[in-house]
Short mmCIF file of C-alpha atoms and ligand atoms in Angstrom, two decimals:
data_model
loop_
_atom_site.label_atom_id
_atom_site.label_comp_id
_atom_site.label_asym_id
_atom_site.label_seq_id
_atom_site.Cartn_x
_atom_site.Cartn_y
_atom_site.Cartn_z
CA MET A 327 -29.08 -4.58 -2.38
CA HIS A 328 -29.74 -7.46 -0.04
CA LYS A 329 -28.07 -10.62 -0.93
CA ASP A 330 -28.98 -12.55 2.31
CA PHE A 331 -31.23 -15.64 2.66
CA ARG A 332 -34.78 -14.88 3.47
CA VAL A 333 -37.70 -17.52 4.07
CA GLY A 334 -39.71 -17.62 0.87
CA ARG A 335 -43.51 -17.06 1.07
CA PHE A 336 -44.76 -16.74 -2.41
CA THR A 337 -44.64 -18.95 -5.61
CA TYR A 338 -45.20 -22.60 -5.98
CA LYS A 339 -41.56 -23.38 -4.66
CA ALA A 340 -41.81 -20.46 -1.96
CA SER A 341 -38.96 -18.79 -3.67
CA SER A 342 -39.95 -15.22 -3.12
CA PRO A 343 -39.89 -13.47 0.31
CA SER A 344 -42.28 -10.65 -0.43
CA ILE A 345 -44.97 -9.58 -2.89
CA LEU A 346 -42.70 -6.70 -3.87
CA HIS A 347 -39.91 -9.08 -4.78
CA GLN A 348 -42.33 -11.40 -6.53
CA THR A 349 -43.81 -8.58 -8.48
CA ALA A 350 -40.25 -7.62 -9.82
CA SER A 351 -39.34 -11.16 -10.34
CA ALA A 352 -42.28 -11.77 -12.56
CA ALA A 353 -41.56 -8.58 -14.39
CA SER A 354 -38.14 -9.68 -15.04
CA THR A 355 -38.54 -13.42 -15.80
CA ASP A 356 -42.09 -13.21 -17.60
CA MET A 357 -41.74 -9.93 -19.27
CA SER A 358 -38.14 -9.04 -19.46
CA LEU A 359 -38.51 -5.75 -17.67
CA THR A 360 -35.66 -4.59 -15.35
CA SER A 361 -36.04 -2.98 -12.10
CA VAL A 362 -33.88 -1.98 -9.05
CA LEU A 363 -34.43 -5.61 -7.80
CA PHE A 364 -33.57 -7.29 -11.06
CA PRO A 365 -31.27 -4.74 -12.65
CA ASN A 366 -29.90 -7.09 -15.53
CA GLU A 367 -31.49 -7.88 -18.82
CA ASN A 368 -32.95 -11.35 -18.71
CA CYS A 369 -30.86 -12.62 -21.60
CA THR A 370 -29.47 -16.20 -21.74
CA LYS A 371 -25.70 -16.83 -22.14
CA LYS A 372 -26.24 -17.70 -25.94
CA GLN A 373 -28.17 -14.36 -26.60
CA LYS A 374 -25.21 -12.37 -27.62
CA GLU A 375 -27.17 -9.31 -29.01
CA CYS A 376 -29.38 -9.21 -26.07
CA LEU A 377 -26.37 -9.21 -23.79
CA GLU A 378 -24.46 -6.67 -25.69
CA SER A 379 -27.40 -4.24 -26.35
CA PRO A 380 -26.80 -0.81 -24.92
CA LYS A 381 -28.40 -0.31 -21.48
CA GLY A 382 -30.34 2.71 -20.58
CA ASP A 383 -29.67 4.63 -17.41
CA THR A 384 -33.12 4.11 -16.11
CA PHE A 385 -34.97 0.74 -15.12
CA ASP A 386 -37.91 -0.43 -17.19
CA ILE A 387 -40.09 -0.25 -14.13
CA PRO A 388 -39.53 2.33 -11.33
CA ILE A 389 -39.67 1.25 -7.91
CA LYS A 390 -42.83 3.48 -7.36
CA ARG A 391 -44.60 1.28 -9.92
CA LEU A 392 -43.60 -2.00 -8.21
CA GLU A 393 -44.86 -0.53 -4.96
CA ALA A 394 -48.26 0.37 -6.62
CA ILE A 395 -48.58 -3.07 -8.00
CA SER A 396 -47.78 -4.71 -4.80
CA PHE A 397 -50.19 -2.52 -2.94
CA TYR A 398 -52.85 -3.45 -5.32
CA LEU A 399 -52.26 -7.20 -5.05
CA GLN A 400 -51.98 -6.94 -1.10
CA ASN A 401 -55.40 -5.41 -1.12
CA LEU A 402 -57.27 -7.81 -3.34
CA GLU A 403 -60.53 -8.97 -1.90
CA ILE A 404 -60.37 -12.19 0.17
CA PRO A 405 -62.92 -14.75 -1.33
CA PRO A 406 -66.06 -14.90 1.01
CA SER A 407 -66.61 -18.22 2.62
CA ILE A 408 -69.65 -19.65 4.43
CA ILE A 409 -69.23 -23.20 5.81
CA THR A 410 -72.33 -25.32 5.75
CA GLN A 411 -70.54 -28.70 5.11
CA LYS A 412 -69.77 -29.39 8.77
CA ARG A 413 -69.27 -33.10 8.33
CA GLY A 414 -66.47 -32.45 5.55
CA GLU A 415 -64.97 -29.93 7.93
CA ALA A 416 -64.63 -32.47 10.82
CA LEU A 417 -63.22 -34.98 8.46
CA PHE A 418 -60.65 -32.62 6.98
CA LEU A 419 -59.47 -31.91 10.49
CA LYS A 420 -59.59 -35.42 11.72
CA ILE A 421 -57.70 -37.11 8.95
CA GLY A 422 -54.96 -34.63 9.05
CA CYS A 423 -55.13 -32.35 5.87
CA VAL A 424 -54.81 -29.58 8.26
CA LYS A 425 -51.39 -30.66 8.97
CA CYS A 426 -50.34 -28.50 6.08
CA HIS A 427 -53.62 -26.85 4.91
CA ARG A 428 -53.56 -24.91 8.22
CA PRO A 429 -57.02 -23.31 8.55
CA PHE A 430 -56.06 -19.91 9.77
CA PHE A 431 -53.22 -17.54 11.03
CA GLU A 432 -53.94 -15.03 13.70
CA LEU A 433 -52.69 -11.41 13.08
CA ASP A 434 -51.42 -9.17 15.70
CA ASP A 435 -54.91 -7.44 15.67
CA GLY A 436 -56.67 -10.75 16.39
CA SER A 437 -58.07 -11.09 12.96
CA LYS A 438 -57.63 -14.36 11.17
CA VAL A 439 -56.38 -15.18 7.74
CA ARG A 440 -58.07 -18.41 6.47
CA ALA A 441 -55.65 -19.32 3.55
CA PHE A 442 -55.65 -23.07 4.27
CA SER A 443 -51.86 -23.24 3.86
CA ASP A 444 -49.02 -23.23 6.30
CA ILE A 445 -46.98 -21.39 3.55
CA LEU A 446 -44.26 -23.91 4.00
CA LEU A 447 -42.63 -26.42 1.58
CA HIS A 448 -43.37 -30.08 1.78
CA ASP A 449 -42.06 -33.21 0.10
CA VAL A 450 -45.23 -34.47 -1.60
CA GLY A 451 -43.50 -37.41 -3.33
CA GLU A 452 -41.99 -38.37 -6.68
CA GLY A 453 -45.21 -38.20 -8.50
CA LEU A 454 -45.27 -34.51 -8.19
CA SER A 455 -41.50 -33.85 -8.78
CA ASP A 456 -40.71 -31.54 -11.55
CA GLY A 457 -36.98 -32.69 -11.61
CA ARG A 458 -35.74 -29.25 -10.70
CA SER A 459 -34.59 -27.44 -7.56
CA GLU A 460 -35.24 -23.96 -6.94
CA PHE A 461 -33.06 -22.21 -4.24
CA ARG A 462 -33.39 -24.80 -1.25
CA ALA A 463 -36.53 -26.42 -2.42
CA THR A 464 -35.90 -29.77 -3.79
CA PRO A 465 -37.79 -31.16 -6.93
CA ARG A 466 -40.41 -32.95 -4.76
CA GLU A 467 -41.01 -30.08 -2.56
CA TRP A 468 -43.92 -27.68 -3.01
CA ARG A 469 -45.39 -24.94 -0.94
CA THR A 470 -48.86 -25.98 0.40
CA ALA A 471 -51.31 -24.72 -1.93
CA PRO A 472 -53.69 -22.34 -0.26
CA LEU A 473 -57.18 -23.59 -0.68
CA TRP A 474 -59.26 -20.46 -0.10
CA GLY A 475 -61.32 -19.32 -3.06
CA ILE A 476 -60.69 -22.64 -4.86
CA ALA A 477 -64.33 -22.92 -6.10
CA LYS A 478 -64.33 -19.40 -7.29
CA TYR A 479 -61.32 -20.20 -9.37
CA ILE A 480 -62.97 -23.44 -10.78
CA ARG A 481 -66.00 -21.50 -11.76
CA ALA A 482 -63.96 -18.83 -13.36
CA SER A 483 -62.27 -21.34 -15.49
CA ASN A 484 -65.54 -22.92 -16.68
CA ASN A 485 -65.19 -25.90 -14.65
CA LYS A 486 -62.03 -26.72 -16.33
CA ALA A 487 -59.83 -26.33 -13.25
CA GLU A 488 -56.13 -26.82 -13.55
CA LEU A 489 -54.93 -27.58 -10.20
CA LEU A 490 -51.64 -28.34 -8.61
CA HIS A 491 -48.35 -26.62 -9.78
CA ASP A 492 -48.49 -27.69 -13.33
CA GLY A 493 -52.33 -27.66 -13.74
CA ARG A 494 -52.52 -31.54 -14.17
CA ALA A 495 -55.28 -31.98 -11.87
CA LYS A 496 -58.72 -31.37 -13.38
CA SER A 497 -60.65 -31.73 -10.21
CA ILE A 498 -60.20 -31.43 -6.36
CA GLU A 499 -60.29 -35.18 -5.98
CA GLU A 500 -57.73 -35.67 -8.57
CA ALA A 501 -55.42 -33.15 -6.82
CA ILE A 502 -55.77 -35.01 -3.51
CA LEU A 503 -54.96 -38.37 -5.12
CA TRP A 504 -51.47 -36.96 -6.50
CA HIS A 505 -50.43 -36.23 -2.93
CA GLY A 506 -47.47 -38.55 -1.69
CA GLY A 507 -44.47 -38.21 0.29
CA GLU A 508 -45.19 -36.46 3.55
CA ALA A 509 -48.87 -36.54 2.66
CA GLN A 510 -49.08 -40.26 1.70
CA GLU A 511 -50.55 -41.66 4.83
CA ILE A 512 -53.08 -38.99 5.01
CA LYS A 513 -53.94 -39.39 1.31
CA ASN A 514 -54.52 -43.26 2.18
CA THR A 515 -56.88 -42.43 4.95
CA PHE A 516 -58.87 -40.19 2.46
CA MET A 517 -58.95 -43.15 -0.06
CA ASN A 518 -60.20 -45.48 2.59
CA LEU A 519 -63.09 -43.14 3.53
CA SER A 520 -66.61 -43.96 2.16
CA ALA A 521 -67.63 -42.40 -1.16
CA ARG A 522 -69.90 -39.99 0.82
CA GLN A 523 -67.29 -38.91 3.11
CA ARG A 524 -64.89 -38.10 0.50
CA GLU A 525 -67.59 -36.20 -1.16
CA ASP A 526 -68.24 -34.21 2.02
CA ILE A 527 -64.68 -33.16 2.06
CA ILE A 528 -64.63 -32.09 -1.35
CA GLN A 529 -67.90 -30.03 -0.79
CA TYR A 530 -66.22 -28.50 2.24
CA ILE A 531 -63.24 -27.42 0.20
CA LYS A 532 -65.47 -25.80 -2.31
CA GLU A 533 -66.74 -23.59 0.52
CA LEU A 534 -63.44 -22.35 1.55
C1 HEC B 756 -47.67 -32.82 3.66
C2 HEC B 756 -48.61 -31.66 3.36
C3 HEC B 756 -49.86 -31.85 2.86
C4 HEC B 756 -50.99 -32.68 3.47
C5 HEC B 756 -50.97 -33.61 4.48
C6 HEC B 756 -52.02 -32.38 2.47
N1 HEC B 756 -51.72 -31.67 1.42
FE1 HEC B 756 -52.78 -30.80 0.15
N2 HEC B 756 -51.24 -29.99 -0.93
C7 HEC B 756 -49.92 -29.91 -0.35
C8 HEC B 756 -49.11 -29.31 -1.27
C9 HEC B 756 -47.55 -29.08 -1.17
C10 HEC B 756 -49.87 -28.96 -2.42
C11 HEC B 756 -49.30 -28.30 -3.82
C12 HEC B 756 -48.67 -29.56 -4.53
C13 HEC B 756 -48.48 -28.96 -6.01
O1 HEC B 756 -48.71 -27.93 -6.42
O2 HEC B 756 -47.96 -29.82 -6.79
C14 HEC B 756 -51.27 -29.42 -2.15
C15 HEC B 756 -52.19 -29.12 -2.99
C16 HEC B 756 -53.67 -29.48 -2.68
C17 HEC B 756 -54.74 -29.17 -3.44
C18 HEC B 756 -54.70 -28.62 -4.91
C19 HEC B 756 -54.84 -26.92 -4.72
C20 HEC B 756 -54.61 -26.13 -5.96
O3 HEC B 756 -55.13 -24.99 -5.91
O4 HEC B 756 -53.84 -26.64 -6.82
C21 HEC B 756 -55.86 -29.75 -2.79
C22 HEC B 756 -57.29 -29.63 -3.49
C23 HEC B 756 -55.53 -30.32 -1.68
N3 HEC B 756 -53.94 -30.26 -1.52
C24 HEC B 756 -56.21 -30.95 -0.71
C25 HEC B 756 -55.76 -31.71 0.40
C26 HEC B 756 -56.52 -32.51 1.25
C27 HEC B 756 -58.14 -32.76 1.01
C28 HEC B 756 -55.75 -33.10 2.26
C29 HEC B 756 -56.11 -34.28 3.08
C30 HEC B 756 -56.60 -35.36 2.54
C31 HEC B 756 -54.37 -32.70 1.80
N4 HEC B 756 -54.38 -31.79 0.69
C32 HEC B 756 -53.10 -33.01 2.62
C33 HEC B 756 -49.55 -30.31 0.89
C34 HEC B 756 -50.35 -31.16 1.72
#
């Protein structure tokens, strides 16, 4: 078992280095299922019976199952995107949203992954702090939320979107207005745009 430090890529606090790891972590923390990556029962210190209960000699989820779930997640369809809102696209680039919401990554085979995230942590201000550190992520740091498929998500939630890490933002505009810290100046620039320009950016984001 590795116990070394890896750069995180998944979860709001970028706490997980791979889809396999995150699958095992969710199985442990959300469903109390043990696996080779998380071999211990997920009991709190006070749960004596849980701690003392007999352990079986097999894990709840065998590695083959974790691998199958990861394979499934890795092959989920990428949401289709057709950009018609060119004014919004130009503004998104110009005012610097792309500093964190990076438009694409190029893979070795030349194909592009358009996730609109740099998959890195940023300090986005006290307003978004949850008062809790996770590994090396401070309370104010969050992984740049990928923006691809956001309209599909909003539609799927019957237009009751819950954006940002705790779902507090009910619309794209509200999510943008919560940005502070490293994104403060860019947020201010957004606020100083005309209503039409702000709407162009929002319509563009809905096409990602
Ligand atoms: C300094 C980096 C940074 C900059 C600059 C930035 N963002 Fe973000 N953005 C983030 C982070 C980090 C989050 C996730 C915050 C959270 O979950 O609480 C986020 C979340 C969002 C979300 C919510 C997505 C979701 O699924 O919850 C939207 C929409 C968004 N940003 C749009 C923008 C726009 C538009 C701009 C430019 C005006 C911008 N951002 C500039 C880092 C940045």
